[in-house]
Short mmCIF file of C-alpha atoms in Angstrom, two decimals:
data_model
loop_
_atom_site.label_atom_id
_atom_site.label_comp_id
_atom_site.label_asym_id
_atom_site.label_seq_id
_atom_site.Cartn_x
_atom_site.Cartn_y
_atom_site.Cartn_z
CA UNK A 1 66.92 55.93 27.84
CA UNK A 2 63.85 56.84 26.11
CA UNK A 3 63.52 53.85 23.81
CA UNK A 4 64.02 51.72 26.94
CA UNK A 5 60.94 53.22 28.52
CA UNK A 6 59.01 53.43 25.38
CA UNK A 7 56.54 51.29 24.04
CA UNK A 8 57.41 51.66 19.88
CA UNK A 9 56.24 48.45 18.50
CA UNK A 10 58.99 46.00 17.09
CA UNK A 11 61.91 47.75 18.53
CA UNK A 12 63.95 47.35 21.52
CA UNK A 13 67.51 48.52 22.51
CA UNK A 14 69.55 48.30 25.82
CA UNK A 15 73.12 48.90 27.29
CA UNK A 16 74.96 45.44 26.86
CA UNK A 17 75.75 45.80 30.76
CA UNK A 18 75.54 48.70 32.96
CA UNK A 19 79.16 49.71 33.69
CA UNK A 20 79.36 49.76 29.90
CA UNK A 21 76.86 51.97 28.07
CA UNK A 22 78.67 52.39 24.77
CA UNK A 23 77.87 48.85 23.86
CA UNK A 24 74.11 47.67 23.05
CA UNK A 25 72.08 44.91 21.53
CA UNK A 26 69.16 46.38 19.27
CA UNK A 27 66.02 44.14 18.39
CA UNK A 28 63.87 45.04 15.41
CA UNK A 29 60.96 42.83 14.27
CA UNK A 30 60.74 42.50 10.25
CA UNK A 31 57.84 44.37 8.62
CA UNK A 32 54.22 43.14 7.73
CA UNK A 33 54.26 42.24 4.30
CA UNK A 34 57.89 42.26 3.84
CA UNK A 35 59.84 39.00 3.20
CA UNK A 36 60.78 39.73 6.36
CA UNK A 37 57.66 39.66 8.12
CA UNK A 38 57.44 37.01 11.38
CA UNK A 39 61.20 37.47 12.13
CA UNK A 40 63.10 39.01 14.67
CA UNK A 41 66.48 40.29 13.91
CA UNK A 42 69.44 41.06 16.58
CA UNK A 43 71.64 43.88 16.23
CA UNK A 44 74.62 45.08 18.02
CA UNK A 45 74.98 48.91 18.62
CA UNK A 46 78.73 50.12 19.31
CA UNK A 47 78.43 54.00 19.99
CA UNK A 48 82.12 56.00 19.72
CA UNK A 49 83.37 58.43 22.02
CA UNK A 50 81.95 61.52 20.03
CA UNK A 51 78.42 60.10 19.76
CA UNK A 52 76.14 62.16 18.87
CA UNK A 53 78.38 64.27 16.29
CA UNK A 54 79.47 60.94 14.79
CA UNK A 55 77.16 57.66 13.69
CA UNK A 56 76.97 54.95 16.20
CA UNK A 57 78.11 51.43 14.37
CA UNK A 58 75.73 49.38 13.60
CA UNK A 59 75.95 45.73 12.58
CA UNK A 60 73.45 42.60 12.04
CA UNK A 61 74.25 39.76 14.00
CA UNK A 62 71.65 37.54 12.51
CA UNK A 63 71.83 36.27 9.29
CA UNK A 64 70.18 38.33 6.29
CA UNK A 65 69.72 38.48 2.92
CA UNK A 66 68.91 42.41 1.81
CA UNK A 67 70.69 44.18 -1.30
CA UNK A 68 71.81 46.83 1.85
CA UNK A 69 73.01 44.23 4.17
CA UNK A 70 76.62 42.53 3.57
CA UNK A 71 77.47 38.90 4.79
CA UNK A 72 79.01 40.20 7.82
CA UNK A 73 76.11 42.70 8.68
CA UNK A 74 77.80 45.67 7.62
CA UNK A 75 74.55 47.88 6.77
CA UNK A 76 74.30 50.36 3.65
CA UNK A 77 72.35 53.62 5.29
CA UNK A 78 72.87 57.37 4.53
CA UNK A 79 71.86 57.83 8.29
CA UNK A 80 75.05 55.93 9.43
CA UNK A 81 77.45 57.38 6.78
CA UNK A 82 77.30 60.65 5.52
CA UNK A 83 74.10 62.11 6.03
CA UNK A 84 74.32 61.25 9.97
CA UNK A 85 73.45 64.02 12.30
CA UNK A 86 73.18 64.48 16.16
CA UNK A 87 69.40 64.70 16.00
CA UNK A 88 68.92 61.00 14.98
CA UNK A 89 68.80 58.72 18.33
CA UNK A 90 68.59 54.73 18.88
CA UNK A 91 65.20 54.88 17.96
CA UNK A 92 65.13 56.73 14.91
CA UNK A 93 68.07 54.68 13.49
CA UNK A 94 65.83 51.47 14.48
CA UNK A 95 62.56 52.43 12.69
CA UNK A 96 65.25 53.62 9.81
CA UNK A 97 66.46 50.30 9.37
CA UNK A 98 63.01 48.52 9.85
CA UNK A 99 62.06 50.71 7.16
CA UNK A 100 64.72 49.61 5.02
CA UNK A 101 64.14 46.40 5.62
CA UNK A 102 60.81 46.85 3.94
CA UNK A 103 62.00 49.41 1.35
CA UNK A 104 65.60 48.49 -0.02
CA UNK A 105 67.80 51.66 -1.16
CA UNK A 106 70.23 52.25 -4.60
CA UNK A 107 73.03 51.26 -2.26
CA UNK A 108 76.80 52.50 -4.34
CA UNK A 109 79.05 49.65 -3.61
CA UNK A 110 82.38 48.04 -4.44
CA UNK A 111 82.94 44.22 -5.12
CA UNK A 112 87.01 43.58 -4.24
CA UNK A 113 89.22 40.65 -4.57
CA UNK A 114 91.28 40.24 -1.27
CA UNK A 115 94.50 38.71 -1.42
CA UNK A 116 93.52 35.06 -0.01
CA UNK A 117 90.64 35.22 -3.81
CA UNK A 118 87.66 36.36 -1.46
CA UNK A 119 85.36 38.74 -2.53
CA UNK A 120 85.17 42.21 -0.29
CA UNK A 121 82.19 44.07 -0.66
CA UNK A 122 82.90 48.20 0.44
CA UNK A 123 80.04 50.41 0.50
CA UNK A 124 80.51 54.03 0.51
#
C-alpha cells in the first residue's frame, strides 16, 4: 500500500484486481543513461502464500535484452533467490531491479538442451 500512495519516480505497482491481492502488475521506467533509458517496462508480481518470509515472483512481460533477464523474463537477482528477506517490500525490489537494469550483475547460470533441441537457460 505504500508504493501505491507514494510518489518514487519511475515506479509503480498495484493489485491486478481487488478481490485478488496476491497478483500485481509492476511498472519501472529504464534508467537515464542506460540503454534503457526512455522505456517503460511491465512486470507482473505473483506474491506466495508465505510472503514476506519467501520472495514474491517476479517476471518481465516486456521484451528485454539484459545478461540478468532470460527470454521468458525470468530475472537473475540475489534479492529474489537466496539472499531474500522479509524486510525487502514492492518498492525496494522495484528500485533493485531498476538498478540492475542500469548495473548488470555476474549472474551463475546454466545453458540446457531440452528434449524437443531448445536451449533452457537455469539460473541459480
Amino acid at each position: 500500500m505504500n508504493l501505491m500512495m507514494s510518489t518514487t519516480p519511475g515506479i509503480s505497482a498495484f493489485p491486478d484486481s481487488d478481490s485478488d491481492l496476491q497478483h500485481w502488475t509492476a511498472t519501472i521506467a529504464g534508467p537515464d543513461a542506460t540503454p534503457y533509458e526512455n522505456m517503460n517496462f511491465r512486470l507482473s508480481i505473483e506474491f506466495p502464500l508465505t510472503y514476506p518470509y519467501k520472495a514474491p515472483t517476479v517476471l518481465f512481460k516486456t521484451p528485454i535484452y539484459h545478461p540478468n533477464i532470460d527470454f521468458s523474463g525470468r530475472i537473475c537477482l540475489d534479492i529474489l533467490k537466496d539472499k531474500w528477506s522479509a524486510i525487502y517490500n514492492v518498492q525496494s525490489v522495484l528500485l533493485s531491479l531498476q538498478s540492475l537494469l542500469g548495473e548488470p550483475n555476474k549472474c551463475v547460470c546454466r545453458i540446457e538442451k531440452t528434449v524437443s533441441g531448445g536451449l533452457l537457460i537455469l539460473f541459480a
